Every structure is written in C-alpha cells, then in structure tokens.
Amino acid sequence: MTKNLRVKTSKFIDETYKISFKFNGSTYYGYKGDTLASALLANDIHLVGRSFKYHRPRGIMTAGSEEPNAIVQLHNNSPRTEPNVRATEIEIYEGLEASSQNCWPSVNFDIGGINNFLSPVLPAGFYYKTFMWPASFWEKYEYFIRKSAGLGKSPTEPDPDIYEHKYIHCDVLVVGAGISGILAAKTAAKNGFKTLLLDEKSYLGGSTIYQNSENFKINNQTSNSWLEKEINEIKKFQNLEIKTRTSVAAFHGYNFLLARENLTDHLPLNLRKDKTRHRLLKIRAKKVIIATGSLERPLIFDNNDRPGILLSSAIEKYANFFGVACGEKNVLFTNNDSGYETASSLYQKGINVEAIIDNRENIDSKLIMEAEKNNIRIYKGYTVVNTAGYKRINKISIMQLSKDGQKVVGSKISIACDCLGISGGWTPAVHLVTQSGGKLTFRDEDQVFIPDQYPSDQISIGSCNGDFTLDEILLSLPNKLKEFLNIKTTDYDNLEVQSSFNKSKRNIWLLPSDKVIGKTKPFVDYQNDATAKDIKLALREGFRSIEHVKRYTTTGMGTDQGKLGNMHALGIISETAGSKMGELGTTTFRPPYTPLTFGTIVGRNVGEYFDIFRKTPIHDWHVKNKAEFENVGQWKRAWFYPKDGENMHDAVQRESKAARDSAGILDASTLGKIDIQGTDASEFLNRVYTNAWSKLAIGKCRYGLMLNEDGMVYDDGVTTRLDENHYIMTTTTGGAATVLGKLEDYLQTEWPELDVYLTSVTDHYATVSVCGPNSRKIISQVIPDLDFSDENFPHMSFKNAKIGKIKCRVMRISFTGEQSYEINVQANYGKSVWEKCMEVGKEFNITPYGTETMHLLRAEKGFIIVGQDTDATMTPIDLQMDWIVSKKKYDFIGKRSLYRSDTIKEDRKQLVGLLTENPDEVLEEGAQIVADIKKSPIEMLGHVTSSYYSPNLKKSIALGVVRGGKNMMGQKLIIPMENKKINVTVADPVFLDKENKRLNA
Amino acid sequence: MFVINCPYCGEREQSEFKAGGEAHIVRPKQPTELSDDQWAEYLFMRKNIKGIQFERWVHTHGCRKWFNVVRDTSNDVIKAVYKMGEKPPTN
Ligand SMILES: [Zn+2]
C-alpha cells in the first residue's frame, strides 16, 4: 500500500524497463536509471537507517556521494555482501537486495534507539571518557559497542569478483563532467591534447543537464539543451577518453591520481560473470583540471536530521532527473537562492511547495518573484527552530531571526510538511586540491574555502573554484583555459549567459533556537551523530585545534568524511572560540574521497599472484617427488621430501643420515650468483670481503664474509676465480639482490676508478650439489671425462667440464662438511643434469634433501647461516671467525668498525655451541639463555639461534649467541621454558669432524 | 609517488628507484687513522632536513645507476638531478 511518487516522465529514466529489488526483505519496483535512493523515494520510503550513536531514524539526505545517512548493506550473507554502500550512488538492477545498517533488530524498531533518550549522558568524547577504565572491562565494552553500533558487516567468504589495475598517461585529465568539465575537456581535446574525462556519475553533464529552466540560458537556449549538444560533440574526439562511474579517490604529488572505475555494480548479478568489477586507474597526467563541483550545505538547527529532511538540491534532482517527488507537502528552508531554484523545478513538475523559509530579510531576485507569482508562501527573515515526527518529518516550527541573526524573536509558527529541503549555500569540493598539497584561502564574502596555491600543474574550474552561478562559471572559463592550456581561443569566448540566480546569502553557522543549546540536537555530522552542542562542549573542555576537536567529537570521521558538516564545525568553532575562519585552517581531507573496496586496492594480486615467487629449473621434479616447499626470499625451495607418510622430523633425519653415510643431492640453484669481471676484480674483492683475495689462484674457490661498514656480518658465500680477471661470487639466497646493490653502490660512488663489472647471473645457472662419501663415484660417472682425483681436483677448487655437449662449471665446495661437488649448468639443462645424477646415484642410494637437512648438516659442522645465527649485531669476532679477518689488509668494508669501543667489548653476544644435559632434548630456536634463574629480574644472556637433533651424532645440538660466551666453554647455563628449565653446556660450535677429514677424504 | 628524471634513462616512476640517504658523504680514504668519534661521524651522522636536501638515489629497476637528487623534502619537488662525480648545482 505504498504510494507512488513518480510524478512525470524523465528522459533519464527508462519507464519501459521495470526493475524489482528488495529492501529490508520487501520487494519494490523502480526503473532503469534509478538509484536505490530514488527508487525508495518513489515508493515513499525515507527511513533507511539508524544513526551511529543515538540510533535515531535517518533518511535519505542527498543525491550523491556525500550521503551521510542512507548507507546500506548489499546482499547480506553472500560472498558479494558489501557494507556502507550509499543508496544515493548504487544504481538498481534486477535482484538487488539491500538492507539497513546500524539497526537491531530492525530499522523500524531499534533497541539502540534508547541511546537517543539517554543522549544527555552520551556527550562528546563519551567513548573516550567511559570506555577507558578499567582496562579489563574493554572486552565487555567492545562487545556492546560492536553489537549496537557496527557499521555494517564484512563478508566472510572470498570475494568472487575480479578487479584490476590500469596505468594511464595523459596530457590533460579532467575530473568531473559537469558543465565546466565538459567544456574544458572539449577545449583540451580540440587543441590536440590527449585528454581523459572522468565522472563519478553514470551520465555526463552534472547538475546542468537536468536543469530545464528558462531561468538559465546559454546563447538563448536553455542551459541543458545547449550542454547536450556540447556533450554530443565531445564524444567525437579520438583523443578524448571518457569514463563515467569513475571516481577519483586520491590526488598525490606530481599529478598522480588514483581513480576507481566501476564496471559492473549496476548490472544484474547474472551479467557480471567473468567481468572485471572495478578497475583502479593509476593516472599520471601532465595537466589536471579539477571540475568536481560543489556540495550543498545543510543548515544547522534543532532536530535537523529527521527522515524527510533533504538537501534542497537533492529534492531538485529527484524531481528533475528521476521524476520523483520526495514529498507531497514540501517546504524549503534556505539562506540563498538555491531553495527558490528547487521550488521552481518542483512547481514545473507539478509538485506542491507549501512554503519557503528564507534566512534573508530584505531580498529580491527573479527566482523569488517567480515563487511569489506561483503563490508559494515565503517567510523572509525566518528560521526553522524545531521539527517534529519520529520516523518522518511531519511539522516544522519557525520563528523570526533578530537583526544580528543571533536570536529568534516573536512567536512560533507551525507548518505541516512531509518533506523539508534545506540549503545553506554551497561548499566547493576542494578535497582533491588539498590532497595534492594545494593551499586554500578563505573568502569572507560567502564564507567558502577556495583553492589558492597549486603544487603541481593543475587548475580548479567551476564551482569547486568558488564560481557558483552559471554566468560566473562560463564567463571566467575561457580565459582560465587559455592561460592553463596555453592556447589562443576557445569555442566559448563570446557566450551569452542568462542566470536568474542572485548570489546573496545570509550565512549563520548555527541557527539560533528558542531553547538553550543544551536542550537541542542540531546535527553537524549526521553519520557520527556529532551535534553543535558536542563541539561547544569540546571547546569548553579546552580543545582548540580543529584536528583535536574533530577526533574528540568524531566530527567528520565517518565514511563520508564529513563532506556536509565540516564547514559548519569550523564555523561553530571559530565563532565560539572567537577566532577568524581563515586562520583556523581546515581539517585534512585524506584519500580516498569515497571509500574503496579492498578488492579494488588489491586488484589481480590475489591467490598465487598475491606475492610473486621464483622457481628453480628443477622445481617440477621437486613437485613430482612430493617435496614440501619453504619460502626463501622470493624463492620456493624444496624443504624436505617426505616418503611414505613420513613427518618432517623423520624425513629430515633420514635425509641427513643418507647424505653423510652415502650421498645426498641438493638443488642449490637459488644461491645468488654475481659475475665479476675487470682488471681490478681482485682488488675489488679485497675491499668488500674481510679476507685477502689477491693470491687466490685461478681455478680456486674461497669462502668470504662480507660486512657492513658498521662491522656487522652482512652476507657470506664462496667465490671462485675463473680466470685472471674473472670471478663468480655466490651469495645467500635471500641476500642476492641487496648484495649486488651494495657492491654497485661502492663501485659507482666510492671507487669509480676501479675497472670492475658486475652482472647478476643467478637465473642463468642451475646448480646441482652432490655430497657424501660416495659423491665422487657418482659425479665421475656423470662427467666421465674429468679427473676427480684429489691431486687434480682438491677441495675448494674449480674445473670447466662437459656433460656430453653441455658445458658446465664444477666446484668442489661444501656447506655440509662432506666431500661435495656443485655442477653449474645453463639453467635449461638443470633438470636433465639433476635426473642424470639421480639415475647414476641410484646404486648409492642417492637421497634428495631439502633446506632443512642442509641446515642440520651445516649446524653439525658449525657453519653459520647469515640471518639465522646472525642478526645485524654480530661481527666476525662475535662469531668466533677471527680467522677470516685479514690483519694485513689496510682496509675493507667494515674494518674500522671492528675496533670501535663498542665492538671490542668482551661481553658482546658471541656464537657458541650448546649441548643439552639430556641428549634427546631438542631446544627451541629463539629460546632465551640465562645463567642465574633466581636473580630478579633474570638476566638474559642470549638466545638459541639454531637447534636440531643430529642423527649422525645421535644427540641434540644447538648454536646460540651468549653474552661473553667465548670465555664460557664448558660452563653450565639454563634455558627456562614455560613449564621446565633445560640445562645446557656451552661447547665448541663445531660438533662434527673438526679436522675436516670428511671434506678431503 | 613522484617522478624522477634518471640522468641515464629519463623520467620514471619513483617505484623504480631506491633512496640511498644523504649525498656527498665521502668514505674516508684512511679509516684506520680516524678516532672512534671521527669514524662515528662518517658512519652514523646524517642530516634530516625539512627543505632542500641532497640525496643519493639508484635506479634499481632500470639502469642500476646511482646519481644525486636535490629534493625539497617539504613538498617532494625535485630541483635538480646530477650524475655521481658531478658538482652539485649551486642555486
Ligand atoms: Zn636509469
């Protein structure tokens, strides 16, 4: 039995295309072209939600992205559910399901509404004051707050939609396709600029396009029909791209803007399959023209938030664009001509206007005369002091304003109504300018902030620049465009513009009431329920900075970022505090201008594309052989190869034992490889490693340790001299890129005189490492032409060889302590060499092992892993690796730092071995190490860095860093755990084969 | 996200580059001859200017070259770009 308030056919609405949708469970109908808001209003539904704090009934307030109240949840309980969708923006489609937020159990009966009556005890800062103490109560508070005040529900299932990112480079970006933006875009395109025009709406032409009135004319045509022709023309330009339903979210430095192009939200669900939903545009523009228009200001008076109270311009749009009457008994309340403009539109559409309340007293204009002629009652010099009606406005009370506008005088007059349009003038949408770092200036005459200084090549035109009337906009535009685009003429140099709009306005930030402020509820921020009373309270409590008042009262902190009320908040603060508006500054408008979904931000970087990963050429073999993988840097490395239901421990024990008993094989392709060439290569290595390199013979390998300039260990690895002026350096898997970067840094900035060239060849080679007592037998079958005798091919040496026709580099180097050979081949041969080794090694039970076994084997041997046994506080001396620090070299990176007062301290944390009293007890890596458990507070001496059960030594072994550990050999220490303490003994970090017999066997 | 005019490649997005801290800090030629304080001065002390700052940048995802940038840290405006070894602009 709902009413139909569709009044007259609108060409923007397709009445032959009926669409059904659900709101709060009931089915309604609208037409193609409707927003959810316009369709609801056509069904006479204003009440759509509850306010955040007081749970007051709230209705549709605007017709655009500034909407504070009408935010809904779409498709509740589906993976596509989305909270905080503005009903004024979402276009209806067949199957749309929306529901109210902030209300429980329903929008018509809401438990939290009790807060409205409790509001005297819910003042500004209530949440800060009340929920601060005691801390242990927080969980209870949180439950209460979330249950009764949540801002919608987030989806619980993965987002089924597709999102993407796109880069766009253009000469001129025009933001906003109102009349200013259209004319600017056409001018830019016509002059050959590669132009991009964006608008958040689904149509072009802004508010002019539906303003069919004799009051506004361009070249003797109504402004809308004149603009329509311009729009038809701009569509012809090849160098002009137009994107509607695209809102600019952020304007960063150097004309870098982010925009969200909405591609499917207006389509029925069944037509969205496999289509991209949102596209995040990353735009770099040479020049930016901002034409974002302006937002109508509400008026601040007691109970100004009831359903049925809308911005005057919204009522006009619903009538003109959607053909919908917001009420049958309309009253307009204004402080400028905008209310009359709306009245004129409504009158034309046959919608009843009961009265116009105007703050201004002695005022006349063509629009006012027209209203008088149409027999609309006009109350000049009056203000609304109160409204009535719980779920829908039904009455207003008005009183006369005193001369100074500070008080109301005379007696109250009541006017019945079901819709009240309010207009407090206009606020330029300067959000993007300020985001970009632009400065604003305050214009006293009409109390607006307008752009003043631009940090980049940009300009604001139209009403976002404070040019509000049609004549102001169009007469100033040609010169602005000529100067900005550096062109001689525009098509608009001699326009004839008629506008009936009188610019006068009577600005009163907080309208007076016959009641004291404490008894009123004049809302400034509708979404966060902040009233003028709250702002005044904040000032009384000593807050002065606008940013502080904002946070304390939560004004402007909703999803709408206070687009409507921020100016009033500023005005009330400056009036109360007695400061000047311009001096107070404004709050910072932060991106995004309108909220973005996470999907838009993430784009295609989801699932396996969330973080790219690198695979070795042998990766497929590891997958086929059921390897578990671990992430090392960007790499996927085989971690261990569980066999027949083995767990990780069992697999690692088996692999470790096999490698020492017979043969193991490891994919070492991920190690960083840097090709170093040049006549100064040896000198360069001397400077970057702690040990000496000049005397390394061709064909020999050497382990090197690299420090930061602060003396701390940075990376390590084996470097091989391939030729007189040619080395190949290996780095840790994770350190490859940063090591190369660091070396380049020194080479280019400190030692440009050195003749050295660095090339990353990590991806060029696959590295197969075969170790164990039988490794030589295997490898000599794989490469039969090479003499593997100790005399010809001793430990730490290198040979060029061939496997059939495949060239390879073979190094006899070891990270396990076993005799070990590394075959480096061109990456694409990696897998075949690996498979060859597996085939030949079969008779020796060759066992593939992963990184975990590698770590275990090297720990048995006491080899460090940079980044595991070290952090950025370990010197080589701390690691008990004094042997690798050259005493003879005059300088190397980090040398001077090794004898700073801090680095020579005896009680620094030093690397030691740790043996548990119970040989079966394996320590936890990261566990703290202490000496005296009774001391309070307990002194932490260090922590465990590596810990394993060694199948070869048949006991638990660990490495750790301990304060002064070097001199604690044999000493007993304690590892306190949650429910036990473990006794350990400090030991030599080399647990196995200290004499290196296995290496040289 | 600003744009940096790499002296070798031309204008590129900031994301292709990495900042390398204050420019024109020369590594001492004879570190062993410095006192702890002198070495610490080189090692740790850096300016943090609001305004015109001379910085090192490297075109990590491009030519891998290091170069110098004069940037106003208050608004990210890059006043000049010059190669390693070249003299900084005077105005
Ligand atoms: Zn470059």
Short mmCIF file of N, CA and C in Angstrom, two decimals, chain A residues 13 229 337 351 353 355 366 381 413 496 606 738 763 836 901 917 922:
data_model
loop_
_atom_site.label_atom_id
_atom_site.label_comp_id
_atom_site.label_asym_id
_atom_site.label_seq_id
_atom_site.Cartn_x
_atom_site.Cartn_y
_atom_site.Cartn_z
N ILE A 13 15.20 8.32 -17.12
CA ILE A 13 14.65 7.09 -16.56
C ILE A 13 13.92 6.35 -17.67
N LYS A 229 24.21 19.45 -26.62
CA LYS A 229 24.90 19.48 -27.92
C LYS A 229 26.40 19.40 -27.73
N ASP A 337 19.53 31.67 -2.83
CA ASP A 337 18.54 31.47 -3.89
C ASP A 337 18.31 30.00 -4.26
N ILE A 351 4.76 19.53 -8.50
CA ILE A 351 4.91 19.06 -7.12
C ILE A 351 4.63 20.24 -6.19
N VAL A 353 4.62 22.87 -3.34
CA VAL A 353 5.53 23.51 -2.38
C VAL A 353 4.69 24.36 -1.44
N ALA A 355 5.72 26.11 1.38
CA ALA A 355 6.29 27.37 1.85
C ALA A 355 7.79 27.38 1.65
N LYS A 366 14.88 37.45 -9.27
CA LYS A 366 13.93 36.91 -10.24
C LYS A 366 13.31 35.61 -9.74
N GLY A 381 13.46 36.32 6.49
CA GLY A 381 14.00 36.67 7.79
C GLY A 381 13.61 35.68 8.88
N ILE A 413 5.56 29.83 14.59
CA ILE A 413 4.56 29.44 13.60
C ILE A 413 4.82 27.98 13.25
N GLU A 496 26.72 34.02 -24.53
CA GLU A 496 25.73 34.89 -23.90
C GLU A 496 25.06 34.07 -22.81
N VAL A 606 45.95 -11.45 -6.16
CA VAL A 606 45.32 -12.34 -5.20
C VAL A 606 45.73 -13.78 -5.50
N THR A 738 70.35 -7.58 -2.63
CA THR A 738 70.91 -6.49 -1.83
C THR A 738 72.43 -6.49 -1.89
N ASP A 763 69.84 -16.39 -12.27
CA ASP A 763 68.86 -17.15 -13.05
C ASP A 763 69.47 -17.87 -14.24
N LYS A 836 70.11 -37.03 -14.27
CA LYS A 836 71.27 -37.89 -14.55
C LYS A 836 71.95 -38.31 -13.25
N SER A 901 84.94 1.24 20.21
CA SER A 901 84.86 0.92 21.64
C SER A 901 83.77 -0.11 21.91
N GLU A 917 71.88 -31.29 28.53
CA GLU A 917 72.22 -32.32 29.51
C GLU A 917 71.61 -33.66 29.10
N VAL A 922 65.64 -31.48 22.46
CA VAL A 922 65.98 -30.50 21.41
C VAL A 922 65.45 -29.13 21.82
#
